[in-house]
Structure formats: C-alpha cells, structure tokens
C-alpha cells in the first residue's frame, strides 16, 4: 500500500481513492462510466431512467425554442443531461469512411452526449464539504447524503465542472450517485441499463479505460480523426474522472472545460505560505516586544 504521509492528497497521482478514504484493503474495484458519444442517438432514455429510479423531481419542463435540448444542463433535478449540439458541418466527407459511412452527406450534423457527474479522483466538492454529507464510497464514487447536507453550498463553486447544484426550495445539493443503492445490490446504474446503444457503459474503471482506448483506435482507423477521450487520464488536473467520455469534437463544444483542475489543488501550499507568514509576524512581534523591554530597562 502506498504511504499517504507527505503526499498532497488533494491533487496528483491517486491510484486508490477508496483506500485513501478509509475503506479497507478488501474494498471492491473502482467503477465508473465510459460514455461513448459516437453512438448516442439522443433518445434520453438515460435521463428518464435516472429520474425514475432516483425519484428526481421534474426540472421545470421548459422549452428552449432553440434546440431539442430542453433539459439544458445538469442540475439538482437533472442528474443526467443529454446535450444536443447542432453543427453546420457535414455528417461525413462525401466518399469518406467512418461510423456514418453510407449516410448521405449533409450540411449539418448533431452531436449528442449524455453528461453526468464525473466522480472525480480528486473531488473538490467532497474536500470542501464541512459536514461530511459528501463522501467517497467503497467503489471510489462520490455520493451526497441528503439528510446530512446543511445547504451551505460550499461545494457548488468548488466543482470544476459546474455539476453539483442546490435545490431552490431548501438549498440542499443533489447530483448523480452512480446509483449507489443499485451497486450494493450488484446491479448497474439505471442510465447504463436503459441506454439502448451502449453509449453509457458501466464497469471497473481499468477495464473501461482499455475498452475506450480500443474504441478510439477503431474510430481513428475508420477516419474519424477528431475523436478523442476526455477525462480518462490519471495525469489530468483532477487525477482522472470516474465518468469519462469519447468525444467527436473539442470539449468546449459540449460545454465541458478543456483543462479542468481540482480547485483545492493549491490548498496545502496556501496553508504552508499562510503558516510561514504567521510565524514571521509572530517573530517580528516578539522582536518588537523584546526591544521595548530592553529600552524600558535601559531608560529606568
Ligand atoms: S464533477 Fe463536481 S460534483 Fe462530481 S465529483 Fe467532481 S467535483 Fe464533485
Ligand atoms: S440512453 Fe444512450 S443513446 Fe439514449 S440519450 Fe442516453 S446515452 Fe444517448
């Protein structure tokens, strides 16, 4: 087991988040989501299954008038969000290869992607929670306990992805739990179970990363040069995501930050600097008192 003494537990390499959170050596392997957006058809079965299983209330049922994306974003009452991105680009180059081969080229394409909490390796939401409402499960996922949350909202600006959100009525926060209750019963999360195209795949994170790398190679061989993985690397600014994606364009196109960094990364250095500054101030104050004492004695 890797020693945690002297390590910055808020950033950097983190091979065993559940172990470092106090779960014993026999904890189950870390699990996650691999969302392959290249096969998402935008049916929203994942959104519906999530709402139904987790009893998530309706989120306003607003029509944007701009897109089929009426959910608009993740929120306290939308734990899955299927983005519809309409682009003024052909589905494929005429005569080119790829998953759309055989389809007629047109001047427009839709990118669809089911977004969710990333269950970060370094989860700033969890790091800043003062009540312990957010915790790391034995599966390495991040879960919020609604009966412990006091509604302080510290976690909301801490999340580098803008995922976690407060309910308007009582201020408590809610987000995807990766169906923690279903995992305990040996079942996959409701969204992955409902997805008809296997765009959402669930399983041990190591296996998912291998599967994603193979899928990426296949797409590149087929000429889909823009395909890339997002959130899969343990070397990124959050130590890798427990929920990562295969995208067909830049992350910003999907509303994802291009280079997310755990917002608590620099806390240890900041505390060290604050401590050094406090020690210097105390030293200066002590020197002043000592000097005054000497002057007082000399002047008597
Ligand atoms: S995506 Fe945001 S809410 Fe989800 S685990 Fe990471 S920091 Fe927390
Ligand atoms: S269920 Fe699967 S195919 Fe349907 S919108 Fe969700 S991710 Fe896409």
Short mmCIF file of C-alpha atoms and ligand atoms in Angstrom, two decimals:
data_model
loop_
_atom_site.label_atom_id
_atom_site.label_comp_id
_atom_site.label_asym_id
_atom_site.label_seq_id
_atom_site.Cartn_x
_atom_site.Cartn_y
_atom_site.Cartn_z
CA UNK A 1 0.00 0.00 0.00
CA UNK A 2 1.27 3.46 -0.92
CA UNK A 3 2.04 5.66 2.10
CA UNK A 4 -0.11 8.79 2.36
CA UNK A 5 2.39 10.56 4.64
CA UNK A 6 3.85 13.63 2.97
CA UNK A 7 1.58 13.35 -0.08
CA UNK A 8 -0.78 16.06 -1.28
CA UNK A 9 -4.00 14.06 -1.05
CA UNK A 10 -5.89 16.86 -2.81
CA UNK A 11 -4.06 16.55 -6.16
CA UNK A 12 -1.65 14.39 -8.14
CA UNK A 13 -1.35 10.64 -8.51
CA UNK A 14 -4.09 8.77 -6.66
CA UNK A 15 -4.26 5.08 -7.51
CA UNK A 16 -6.74 4.13 -4.77
CA UNK A 17 -9.24 6.86 -3.81
CA UNK A 18 -11.45 4.46 -1.86
CA UNK A 19 -8.48 3.12 0.12
CA UNK A 20 -7.24 6.60 0.92
CA UNK A 21 -10.77 7.48 2.05
CA UNK A 22 -10.53 4.77 4.72
CA UNK A 23 -12.08 1.74 3.04
CA UNK A 24 -10.19 -1.43 3.87
CA UNK A 25 -7.94 -3.38 1.50
CA UNK A 26 -10.81 -5.66 0.52
CA UNK A 27 -12.91 -2.87 -0.96
CA UNK A 28 -14.32 -3.59 -4.45
CA UNK A 29 -12.54 -2.28 -7.56
CA UNK A 30 -13.20 1.31 -8.60
CA UNK A 31 -16.12 1.52 -11.02
CA UNK A 32 -17.16 4.21 -13.47
CA UNK A 33 -18.93 5.25 -16.65
CA UNK A 34 -17.46 5.31 -20.13
CA UNK A 35 -19.81 7.39 -22.28
CA UNK A 36 -19.14 6.82 -25.99
CA UNK A 37 -20.90 9.79 -27.55
CA UNK A 38 -20.27 8.48 -31.08
CA UNK A 39 -23.16 6.02 -30.65
CA UNK A 40 -25.56 8.22 -28.66
CA UNK A 41 -28.88 8.68 -30.52
CA UNK A 42 -30.30 11.31 -28.18
CA UNK A 43 -33.25 9.18 -27.07
CA UNK A 44 -32.93 10.46 -23.45
CA UNK A 45 -33.72 7.03 -22.01
CA UNK A 46 -30.83 7.66 -19.60
CA UNK A 47 -32.37 10.90 -18.32
CA UNK A 48 -35.73 9.21 -17.81
CA UNK A 49 -34.30 6.10 -16.14
CA UNK A 50 -32.25 8.26 -13.78
CA UNK A 51 -35.25 10.34 -12.79
CA UNK A 52 -37.44 7.29 -12.33
CA UNK A 53 -35.01 5.20 -10.28
CA UNK A 54 -33.80 8.05 -8.07
CA UNK A 55 -37.19 9.81 -7.75
CA UNK A 56 -35.66 13.05 -9.09
CA UNK A 57 -38.40 15.70 -9.44
CA UNK A 58 -39.23 17.38 -12.72
CA UNK A 59 -36.93 20.24 -13.60
CA UNK A 60 -39.29 22.84 -14.98
CA UNK A 61 -40.26 21.21 -18.29
CA UNK A 62 -39.19 24.34 -20.13
CA UNK A 63 -38.93 24.54 -23.92
CA UNK A 64 -35.90 26.47 -25.07
CA UNK A 65 -37.28 27.06 -28.54
CA UNK A 66 -33.67 26.79 -29.77
CA UNK A 67 -32.99 23.08 -29.66
CA UNK A 68 -34.31 19.67 -28.71
CA UNK A 69 -32.05 20.05 -25.67
CA UNK A 70 -34.80 21.20 -23.34
CA UNK A 71 -33.06 19.86 -20.23
CA UNK A 72 -30.39 22.50 -20.94
CA UNK A 73 -27.85 21.36 -18.35
CA UNK A 74 -27.08 19.31 -15.27
CA UNK A 75 -28.69 20.49 -12.05
CA UNK A 76 -30.13 19.43 -8.71
CA UNK A 77 -33.11 17.98 -10.59
CA UNK A 78 -31.24 16.77 -13.71
CA UNK A 79 -28.55 14.25 -12.80
CA UNK A 80 -28.11 13.19 -16.45
CA UNK A 81 -28.25 15.69 -19.29
CA UNK A 82 -28.25 14.72 -22.95
CA UNK A 83 -26.71 17.62 -24.88
CA UNK A 84 -27.86 18.18 -28.46
CA UNK A 85 -25.26 20.16 -30.39
CA UNK A 86 -26.28 21.24 -33.87
CA UNK A 87 -23.29 21.99 -36.08
CA UNK A 88 -23.08 23.49 -39.52
CA UNK A 89 -20.85 20.67 -40.74
CA UNK A 90 -21.43 17.64 -42.96
CA UNK A 91 -22.07 14.37 -41.15
CA UNK A 92 -19.13 12.94 -43.08
CA UNK A 93 -16.94 13.86 -46.01
CA UNK A 94 -18.51 12.61 -49.24
CA UNK A 95 -16.78 9.35 -50.08
CA UNK A 96 -15.11 9.18 -46.65
CA UNK A 97 -15.24 6.29 -44.20
CA UNK A 98 -16.48 6.23 -40.61
CA UNK A 99 -19.43 5.20 -38.47
CA UNK A 100 -21.73 7.28 -40.68
CA UNK A 101 -20.39 5.69 -43.88
CA UNK A 102 -23.20 5.14 -46.35
CA UNK A 103 -25.25 8.02 -45.00
CA UNK A 104 -25.80 10.93 -47.31
CA UNK A 105 -23.55 13.88 -46.56
CA UNK A 106 -25.48 16.93 -45.45
CA UNK A 107 -24.61 20.44 -44.35
CA UNK A 108 -25.47 19.78 -40.72
CA UNK A 109 -24.70 17.25 -38.04
CA UNK A 110 -25.87 16.65 -34.49
CA UNK A 111 -23.54 15.71 -31.68
CA UNK A 112 -25.30 14.09 -28.75
CA UNK A 113 -23.72 13.40 -25.41
CA UNK A 114 -25.11 12.28 -22.07
CA UNK A 115 -23.33 14.31 -19.39
CA UNK A 116 -23.15 13.41 -15.71
CA UNK A 117 -21.13 13.97 -12.51
CA UNK A 118 -17.54 12.96 -13.23
CA UNK A 119 -16.97 11.22 -9.86
CA UNK A 120 -13.52 12.85 -9.88
CA UNK A 121 -10.45 11.12 -8.48
CA UNK A 122 -9.82 14.39 -6.62
CA UNK A 123 -13.30 15.67 -5.88
CA UNK A 124 -13.19 19.28 -4.67
CA UNK A 125 -16.89 19.12 -3.75
CA UNK A 126 -16.03 16.46 -1.20
CA UNK A 127 -12.85 18.18 0.00
CA UNK A 128 -14.67 21.39 0.98
CA UNK A 129 -17.84 19.86 2.48
CA UNK A 130 -17.83 20.79 6.20
CA UNK A 131 -20.49 18.30 7.30
CA UNK A 132 -19.33 15.08 5.66
CA UNK A 133 -22.50 14.99 3.56
CA UNK A 134 -20.32 14.20 0.54
CA UNK A 135 -18.30 11.04 0.89
CA UNK A 136 -16.18 8.60 -1.12
CA UNK A 137 -17.80 5.19 -1.38
CA UNK A 138 -16.05 1.82 -1.34
CA UNK A 139 -16.46 1.80 -5.17
CA UNK A 140 -14.47 5.05 -5.48
CA UNK A 141 -17.57 7.07 -6.41
CA UNK A 142 -18.69 10.36 -4.82
CA UNK A 143 -22.10 10.45 -3.13
CA UNK A 144 -24.02 13.17 -1.28
CA UNK A 145 -26.24 12.28 1.68
CA UNK A 146 -29.30 14.48 1.53
CA UNK A 147 -30.07 14.04 5.23
CA UNK A 148 -26.61 15.34 6.26
CA UNK A 149 -26.29 18.27 3.81
CA UNK A 150 -26.91 21.57 5.62
CA UNK A 151 -27.28 23.66 2.45
CA UNK A 152 -24.12 25.77 2.96
CA UNK A 153 -23.40 25.48 -0.79
CA UNK A 154 -19.57 25.43 -0.44
CA UNK A 155 -19.34 22.50 -2.86
CA UNK A 156 -21.10 24.33 -5.70
CA UNK A 157 -18.29 26.73 -6.71
CA UNK A 158 -15.69 24.08 -5.82
CA UNK A 159 -16.75 21.72 -8.62
CA UNK A 160 -14.60 22.41 -11.72
CA UNK A 161 -17.36 21.06 -13.98
CA UNK A 162 -20.31 23.01 -12.56
CA UNK A 163 -22.15 19.78 -11.77
CA UNK A 164 -23.35 19.89 -8.18
CA UNK A 165 -26.34 22.16 -7.58
CA UNK A 166 -28.67 23.34 -4.81
CA UNK A 167 -32.43 22.83 -4.83
CA UNK A 168 -34.28 26.11 -4.78
CA UNK A 169 -36.71 25.13 -2.02
CA UNK A 170 -34.33 24.12 0.79
CA UNK A 171 -30.80 24.76 -0.52
CA UNK A 172 -29.55 21.18 -0.19
CA UNK A 173 -27.37 19.84 -3.01
CA UNK A 174 -28.06 16.89 -5.26
CA UNK A 175 -26.20 15.09 -8.06
CA UNK A 176 -25.63 11.67 -9.60
CA UNK A 177 -24.86 8.93 -7.06
CA UNK A 178 -23.92 6.41 -9.78
CA UNK A 179 -26.94 4.58 -8.31
CA UNK A 180 -25.08 3.65 -5.10
CA UNK A 181 -28.06 1.61 -3.95
CA UNK A 182 -28.06 -0.45 -7.13
CA UNK A 183 -24.29 -1.08 -6.93
CA UNK A 184 -24.78 -2.51 -3.46
CA UNK A 185 -27.31 -4.96 -4.94
CA UNK A 186 -24.90 -5.98 -7.73
CA UNK A 187 -26.81 -4.03 -10.42
CA UNK A 188 -25.54 -1.48 -12.91
CA UNK A 189 -26.77 2.14 -12.70
CA UNK A 190 -30.20 2.80 -14.19
CA UNK A 191 -28.91 5.03 -17.04
CA UNK A 192 -26.44 2.41 -18.29
CA UNK A 193 -29.10 -0.28 -18.02
CA UNK A 194 -31.57 1.79 -20.07
CA UNK A 195 -29.21 3.01 -22.81
CA UNK A 196 -30.21 1.11 -25.98
CA UNK A 197 -26.94 1.72 -27.85
CA UNK A 198 -24.45 1.11 -25.03
CA UNK A 199 -23.35 4.71 -25.30
CA UNK A 200 -23.21 4.59 -21.50
CA UNK A 201 -21.05 1.72 -20.35
CA UNK A 202 -20.54 0.86 -16.69
CA UNK A 203 -17.90 -1.33 -15.09
CA UNK A 204 -14.48 -1.46 -13.40
CA UNK A 205 -12.66 1.72 -14.38
CA UNK A 206 -9.49 -0.04 -15.55
CA UNK A 207 -11.48 -2.22 -17.95
CA UNK A 208 -13.43 0.78 -19.24
CA UNK A 209 -10.19 2.66 -19.98
CA UNK A 210 -8.89 -0.28 -22.03
CA UNK A 211 -12.20 -0.56 -23.90
CA UNK A 212 -12.23 3.19 -24.59
CA UNK A 213 -8.66 3.13 -25.95
CA UNK A 214 -9.57 0.28 -28.32
CA UNK A 215 -12.71 2.11 -29.47
CA UNK A 216 -10.68 5.27 -30.11
CA UNK A 217 -8.15 3.34 -32.19
CA UNK A 218 -11.00 1.84 -34.21
CA UNK A 219 -12.54 5.25 -34.91
CA UNK A 220 -9.19 6.70 -35.95
CA UNK A 221 -8.63 3.74 -38.30
CA UNK A 222 -12.08 4.48 -39.75
CA UNK A 223 -11.09 8.05 -40.47
CA UNK A 224 -12.82 9.82 -37.58
CA UNK A 225 -9.77 11.95 -36.87
CA UNK A 226 -11.49 14.29 -34.37
CA UNK A 227 -12.42 11.50 -31.97
CA UNK A 228 -10.70 11.88 -28.59
CA UNK A 229 -11.07 10.72 -25.00
CA UNK A 230 -11.91 13.21 -22.26
CA UNK A 231 -11.35 12.63 -18.54
CA UNK A 232 -9.68 9.24 -18.93
CA UNK A 233 -6.13 10.24 -17.95
CA UNK A 234 -4.98 9.88 -14.31
CA UNK A 235 -2.47 12.62 -15.12
CA UNK A 236 -5.03 15.35 -15.77
CA UNK A 237 -5.90 18.17 -13.34
CA UNK A 238 -8.41 16.11 -11.35
CA UNK A 239 -6.44 12.86 -11.37
CA UNK A 240 -8.80 11.40 -13.98
CA UNK A 241 -12.55 11.09 -13.89
CA UNK A 242 -14.62 8.14 -12.75
CA UNK A 243 -17.00 9.11 -15.57
CA UNK A 244 -15.13 9.80 -18.80
CA UNK A 245 -16.12 10.32 -22.42
CA UNK A 246 -15.30 9.70 -26.05
CA UNK A 247 -16.00 12.98 -27.85
CA UNK A 248 -16.12 13.87 -31.55
CA UNK A 249 -15.10 17.49 -31.16
CA UNK A 250 -13.43 19.85 -28.67
CA UNK A 251 -14.71 19.58 -25.07
CA UNK A 252 -15.88 23.21 -25.19
CA UNK A 253 -18.34 22.26 -27.95
CA UNK A 254 -20.07 20.00 -25.42
CA UNK A 255 -19.89 22.61 -22.65
CA UNK A 256 -17.03 20.81 -20.90
CA UNK A 257 -13.95 22.63 -19.56
CA UNK A 258 -10.91 21.82 -21.75
CA UNK A 259 -8.44 21.51 -18.89
CA UNK A 260 -10.23 21.03 -15.54
CA UNK A 261 -8.19 21.35 -12.36
CA UNK A 262 -9.31 20.35 -8.87
CA UNK A 263 -9.99 23.68 -7.18
CA UNK A 264 -8.42 22.55 -3.90
CA UNK A 265 -5.10 21.59 -5.53
CA UNK A 266 -3.13 24.51 -4.09
CA UNK A 267 -4.63 24.46 -0.58
CA UNK A 268 -1.64 22.71 1.09
CA UNK A 269 0.80 25.25 -0.45
CA UNK A 270 -1.50 28.12 0.55
CA UNK A 271 -1.67 26.86 4.14
CA UNK A 272 2.12 26.46 4.17
CA UNK A 273 2.57 30.05 2.98
CA UNK A 274 -0.05 31.32 5.46
CA UNK A 275 1.74 29.43 8.25
CA UNK A 276 5.12 30.88 7.24
CA UNK A 277 3.61 34.39 7.13
CA UNK A 278 2.02 33.92 10.57
CA UNK A 279 5.32 32.65 12.00
CA UNK A 280 7.17 35.65 10.53
CA UNK A 281 4.61 38.04 12.04
CA UNK A 282 4.86 36.37 15.45
CA UNK A 283 8.67 36.55 15.23
CA UNK A 284 8.54 40.25 14.36
CA UNK A 285 6.08 40.95 17.19
CA UNK A 286 8.28 39.07 19.66
CA UNK A 287 11.34 41.05 18.50
CA UNK A 288 9.46 44.34 18.98
CA UNK A 289 8.35 43.37 22.49
CA UNK A 290 11.88 42.24 23.34
CA UNK A 291 13.33 45.53 22.05
CA UNK A 292 10.76 47.56 24.04
CA UNK A 293 11.59 45.58 27.13
CA UNK A 294 15.30 46.34 26.70
CA UNK A 295 14.64 50.07 26.10
CA UNK A 296 12.35 50.20 29.13
CA UNK A 297 15.00 48.70 31.38
CA UNK A 298 17.75 50.95 29.94
CA UNK A 299 15.60 54.10 30.46
CA UNK A 300 14.83 53.39 34.13
S1 LIG B 1 -17.79 16.51 -11.06
FE1 LIG B 1 -18.09 18.05 -9.46
S2 LIG B 1 -19.76 17.21 -8.20
FE2 LIG B 1 -18.93 15.48 -9.43
S3 LIG B 1 -17.33 14.55 -8.08
FE3 LIG B 1 -16.28 16.05 -9.42
S4 LIG B 1 -16.23 17.92 -8.12
FE4 LIG B 1 -17.81 16.59 -7.23
S1 LIG B 2 -29.93 6.36 -23.38
FE1 LIG B 2 -27.99 6.13 -24.50
S2 LIG B 2 -28.50 6.62 -26.63
FE2 LIG B 2 -30.21 7.36 -25.40
S3 LIG B 2 -29.68 9.51 -24.99
FE3 LIG B 2 -28.89 8.35 -23.25
S4 LIG B 2 -26.76 7.90 -23.82
FE4 LIG B 2 -27.79 8.55 -25.73
#
